Tab-separated table of C-alpha atoms in Angstrom:
chain	number	residue	atom	x	y	z
A	1	UNK	CA	40.669	148.316	60.108
A	2	UNK	CA	37.433	148.062	62.077
A	3	UNK	CA	38.589	145.618	64.734
A	4	UNK	CA	36.485	146.396	67.777
A	5	UNK	CA	39.301	145.194	70.049
A	6	UNK	CA	41.419	148.255	69.284
A	7	UNK	CA	39.006	150.697	67.684
A	8	UNK	CA	38.670	152.310	64.291
A	9	UNK	CA	41.714	153.391	62.319
A	10	UNK	CA	41.443	157.076	61.398
A	11	UNK	CA	44.847	157.697	59.759
A	12	UNK	CA	47.971	155.694	58.993
A	13	UNK	CA	51.289	156.390	57.282
A	14	UNK	CA	54.950	155.532	57.916
A	15	UNK	CA	55.234	158.031	60.776
A	16	UNK	CA	51.957	158.096	62.693
A	17	UNK	CA	48.875	156.074	63.481
A	18	UNK	CA	45.644	157.713	64.653
A	19	UNK	CA	43.030	155.514	66.288
A	20	UNK	CA	39.522	156.009	67.673
A	21	UNK	CA	39.884	154.237	71.022
A	22	UNK	CA	36.820	152.497	72.436
A	23	UNK	CA	35.864	153.111	76.036
A	24	UNK	CA	37.002	150.372	78.429
A	25	UNK	CA	40.409	149.769	76.821
A	26	UNK	CA	43.641	150.884	78.483
A	27	UNK	CA	46.127	152.955	76.484
A	28	UNK	CA	49.195	151.366	78.125
A	29	UNK	CA	49.717	148.221	80.238
A	30	UNK	CA	48.050	148.135	83.643
A	31	UNK	CA	50.446	148.842	86.491
A	32	UNK	CA	49.276	145.828	88.494
A	33	UNK	CA	48.319	143.266	85.867
A	34	UNK	CA	50.339	143.565	82.661
A	35	UNK	CA	48.382	140.713	81.086
A	36	UNK	CA	45.299	142.921	80.704
A	37	UNK	CA	44.820	144.138	77.092
A	38	UNK	CA	46.005	147.612	76.161
A	39	UNK	CA	45.850	149.614	72.954
A	40	UNK	CA	49.622	150.067	72.608
A	41	UNK	CA	50.260	146.325	72.552
A	42	UNK	CA	47.304	145.515	70.294
A	43	UNK	CA	48.450	148.068	67.733
A	44	UNK	CA	52.079	146.922	67.937
A	45	UNK	CA	50.959	143.387	67.098
A	46	UNK	CA	49.224	144.662	63.945
A	47	UNK	CA	51.568	147.418	62.749
A	48	UNK	CA	54.915	146.908	64.433
A	49	UNK	CA	56.206	148.923	67.353
A	50	UNK	CA	54.305	152.117	68.188
A	51	UNK	CA	55.360	154.881	70.580
A	52	UNK	CA	52.843	156.365	73.027
A	53	UNK	CA	52.522	160.136	72.652
A	54	UNK	CA	49.555	160.836	74.935
A	55	UNK	CA	46.914	158.821	76.757
A	56	UNK	CA	43.209	158.571	77.445
A	57	UNK	CA	41.739	157.125	80.633
A	58	UNK	CA	40.593	153.533	80.255
A	59	UNK	CA	36.908	154.448	80.159
A	60	UNK	CA	37.334	157.542	77.962
A	61	UNK	CA	36.773	157.013	74.241
A	62	UNK	CA	38.125	158.938	71.279
A	63	UNK	CA	41.170	160.020	69.321
A	64	UNK	CA	44.720	158.942	70.119
A	65	UNK	CA	47.807	159.491	67.970
A	66	UNK	CA	50.769	157.088	68.163
A	67	UNK	CA	54.216	157.528	66.628
A	68	UNK	CA	55.661	154.777	64.432
A	69	UNK	CA	59.323	155.786	64.774
A	70	UNK	CA	61.553	157.624	67.235
A	71	UNK	CA	61.787	160.816	65.156
A	72	UNK	CA	58.011	161.166	64.929
A	73	UNK	CA	57.786	160.460	68.645
A	74	UNK	CA	60.185	163.305	69.471
A	75	UNK	CA	58.355	165.734	67.189
A	76	UNK	CA	54.914	164.981	68.631
A	77	UNK	CA	56.225	165.076	72.196
A	78	UNK	CA	57.625	168.568	71.568
A	79	UNK	CA	54.271	169.703	70.188
A	80	UNK	CA	52.541	168.505	73.342
A	81	UNK	CA	55.230	170.064	75.531
A	82	UNK	CA	54.865	173.435	73.773
A	83	UNK	CA	51.057	173.190	73.747
A	84	UNK	CA	50.822	173.178	69.981
A	85	UNK	CA	48.296	170.343	70.054
A	86	UNK	CA	44.608	171.322	70.034
A	87	UNK	CA	42.428	168.799	71.912
A	88	UNK	CA	38.644	168.944	72.146
A	89	UNK	CA	36.493	166.635	74.222
A	90	UNK	CA	32.742	166.290	74.598
A	91	UNK	CA	30.999	165.152	77.751
A	92	UNK	CA	27.564	164.778	79.289
A	93	UNK	CA	27.400	165.791	82.937
A	94	UNK	CA	24.963	165.635	85.791
A	95	UNK	CA	23.661	169.099	86.587
A	96	UNK	CA	22.704	172.145	84.538
A	97	UNK	CA	25.112	175.093	84.789
A	98	UNK	CA	23.816	178.663	84.875
A	99	UNK	CA	26.593	179.748	82.522
A	100	UNK	CA	27.227	178.975	78.837
A	101	UNK	CA	31.020	179.339	78.874
A	102	UNK	CA	33.501	178.830	81.691
A	103	UNK	CA	37.289	178.824	81.998
A	104	UNK	CA	38.333	176.508	84.825
A	105	UNK	CA	41.827	177.354	86.006
A	106	UNK	CA	42.436	175.208	89.090
A	107	UNK	CA	45.850	173.603	89.801
A	108	UNK	CA	45.604	169.836	90.113
A	109	UNK	CA	47.609	167.127	91.832
A	110	UNK	CA	47.629	163.575	90.436
A	111	UNK	CA	46.997	160.839	93.035
A	112	UNK	CA	45.951	163.515	95.480
A	113	UNK	CA	44.073	161.243	97.888
A	114	UNK	CA	43.822	157.646	99.060
A	115	UNK	CA	41.572	156.722	96.114
A	116	UNK	CA	44.150	158.017	93.605
A	117	UNK	CA	41.911	160.829	92.413
A	118	UNK	CA	43.296	164.023	90.933
A	119	UNK	CA	42.536	166.791	93.413
A	120	UNK	CA	42.700	170.576	93.625
A	121	UNK	CA	45.997	171.749	95.163
A	122	UNK	CA	46.945	175.437	95.036
A	123	UNK	CA	50.540	175.003	96.185
A	124	UNK	CA	51.569	171.486	95.108
A	125	UNK	CA	49.339	171.155	92.059
A	126	UNK	CA	50.270	171.646	88.402
A	127	UNK	CA	48.683	174.365	86.306
A	128	UNK	CA	45.552	173.048	84.580
A	129	UNK	CA	43.265	175.023	82.267
A	130	UNK	CA	39.979	173.745	80.838
A	131	UNK	CA	37.737	175.822	78.549
A	132	UNK	CA	34.151	174.616	78.832
A	133	UNK	CA	31.230	175.471	76.529
A	134	UNK	CA	27.617	174.345	76.902
A	135	UNK	CA	26.300	172.764	73.694
A	136	UNK	CA	22.864	171.861	75.108
A	137	UNK	CA	21.256	171.398	78.514
A	138	UNK	CA	18.048	170.587	80.314
A	139	UNK	CA	17.109	170.667	83.975
A	140	UNK	CA	19.113	167.502	84.777
A	141	UNK	CA	22.040	167.260	82.376
A	142	UNK	CA	24.323	169.288	80.126
A	143	UNK	CA	26.178	168.389	76.935
A	144	UNK	CA	29.574	170.110	77.003
A	145	UNK	CA	32.560	170.826	74.778
A	146	UNK	CA	35.867	171.004	76.644
A	147	UNK	CA	39.191	172.222	75.283
A	148	UNK	CA	42.196	171.606	77.511
A	149	UNK	CA	45.513	173.426	77.349
A	150	UNK	CA	47.289	171.033	79.693
A	151	UNK	CA	47.349	167.294	80.137
A	152	UNK	CA	46.936	166.423	83.800
A	153	UNK	CA	45.635	162.906	84.484
A	154	UNK	CA	41.840	163.024	84.993
A	155	UNK	CA	41.900	166.793	84.400
A	156	UNK	CA	38.442	167.116	82.847
A	157	UNK	CA	36.839	164.696	85.278
A	158	UNK	CA	38.359	166.505	88.267
A	159	UNK	CA	37.637	170.045	87.041
A	160	UNK	CA	34.001	169.338	86.222
A	161	UNK	CA	33.345	167.537	89.512
A	162	UNK	CA	34.831	170.495	91.401
A	163	UNK	CA	32.173	172.653	89.742
A	164	UNK	CA	29.440	170.229	90.765
A	165	UNK	CA	29.156	168.748	87.254
A	166	UNK	CA	30.372	165.129	87.443
A	167	UNK	CA	30.457	163.279	84.137
A	168	UNK	CA	27.702	160.727	83.617
A	169	UNK	CA	29.104	157.252	84.254
A	170	UNK	CA	32.014	158.500	86.379
A	171	UNK	CA	31.713	156.528	89.607
A	172	UNK	CA	35.106	157.693	90.896
A	173	UNK	CA	34.498	161.447	90.754
A	174	UNK	CA	30.691	161.386	90.828
A	175	UNK	CA	30.705	160.076	94.386
A	176	UNK	CA	32.807	163.001	95.563
A	177	UNK	CA	31.608	165.918	93.450
A	178	UNK	CA	31.701	169.387	94.996
A	179	UNK	CA	27.894	169.511	95.309
A	180	UNK	CA	26.948	166.379	97.208
A	181	UNK	CA	23.219	167.152	96.821
A	182	UNK	CA	23.317	166.462	93.078
A	183	UNK	CA	21.913	163.150	91.837
A	184	UNK	CA	24.464	161.099	89.903
A	185	UNK	CA	22.201	158.155	89.123
A	186	UNK	CA	22.030	157.303	85.416
A	187	UNK	CA	20.871	154.571	83.084
A	188	UNK	CA	24.332	153.980	81.616
A	189	UNK	CA	27.536	152.519	83.031
A	190	UNK	CA	29.640	154.068	80.242
A	191	UNK	CA	31.754	157.134	80.961
A	192	UNK	CA	30.304	159.834	78.700
A	193	UNK	CA	33.593	161.546	77.897
A	194	UNK	CA	34.920	161.446	74.332
A	195	UNK	CA	38.030	162.937	72.699
A	196	UNK	CA	36.334	164.159	69.532
A	197	UNK	CA	38.929	166.340	67.792
A	198	UNK	CA	42.724	166.540	67.590
A	199	UNK	CA	44.796	169.098	65.680
A	200	UNK	CA	48.571	168.783	65.286
A	201	UNK	CA	51.401	169.127	62.761
A	202	UNK	CA	52.540	166.057	60.879
A	203	UNK	CA	55.971	165.184	62.335
A	204	UNK	CA	57.649	164.720	58.937
A	205	UNK	CA	55.884	167.105	56.535
A	206	UNK	CA	54.755	169.832	58.934
A	207	UNK	CA	51.297	169.610	57.363
A	208	UNK	CA	48.423	170.712	59.594
A	209	UNK	CA	46.386	167.643	60.590
A	210	UNK	CA	42.821	167.801	61.917
A	211	UNK	CA	41.301	164.459	62.875
A	212	UNK	CA	37.718	164.061	64.120
A	213	UNK	CA	35.718	161.069	65.291
A	214	UNK	CA	32.060	160.243	65.846
A	215	UNK	CA	30.498	159.919	69.276
A	216	UNK	CA	29.841	156.297	70.316
A	217	UNK	CA	26.206	155.122	69.965
A	218	UNK	CA	25.685	154.934	73.748
A	219	UNK	CA	26.750	158.602	73.902
A	220	UNK	CA	24.491	159.830	71.083
A	221	UNK	CA	21.536	157.962	72.588
A	222	UNK	CA	21.999	160.024	75.752
A	223	UNK	CA	22.408	163.287	73.808
A	224	UNK	CA	18.968	162.831	72.219
A	225	UNK	CA	17.338	163.379	75.614
A	226	UNK	CA	19.028	166.713	76.275
């Protein structure tokens, strides 16, 4: 399947479906307008009912795994709960960090302000750990790999903005990054955050699965300038 409306199919069997979600498509129905398209419903129309295991923000692209039966759903949920899932993202950010590797360990609270952003909260926040590695950088931007060991909504976007490194194309967090002096103007409206790799155990066979995807063209075009 190469239907642009729901992305590229990366793996399919009787238990799971792995898709490369395009940016701009919701994972689940919108809370205010349920008529807006979402990946769960599009896939259910093609393959029968699918169960949501995890999500990506609407504007984030990359790998999502869905369960195709209740047993697979339970198994994958337990893997996420016990942090047995390995998730890697890549992003391009405004700013050029002085470091090459950074562990960001800042508790986060979903819907922490009036604009529904995820914010840093020491007491009320949930534990959130992001391991960040610089792949390439110049004086204006950096190309990063991020591995997360938790799944807080907007975790990567919030953590990077708190370090003064808002993701290119992120109007929500770019406007309120920790370093207000940084320029967040760019020549793309796409959010340059991509879920590039996912490792998990197959819910029926226990086989180790490692699924990768390619960066979208608008992302790779930006990488060439770093």
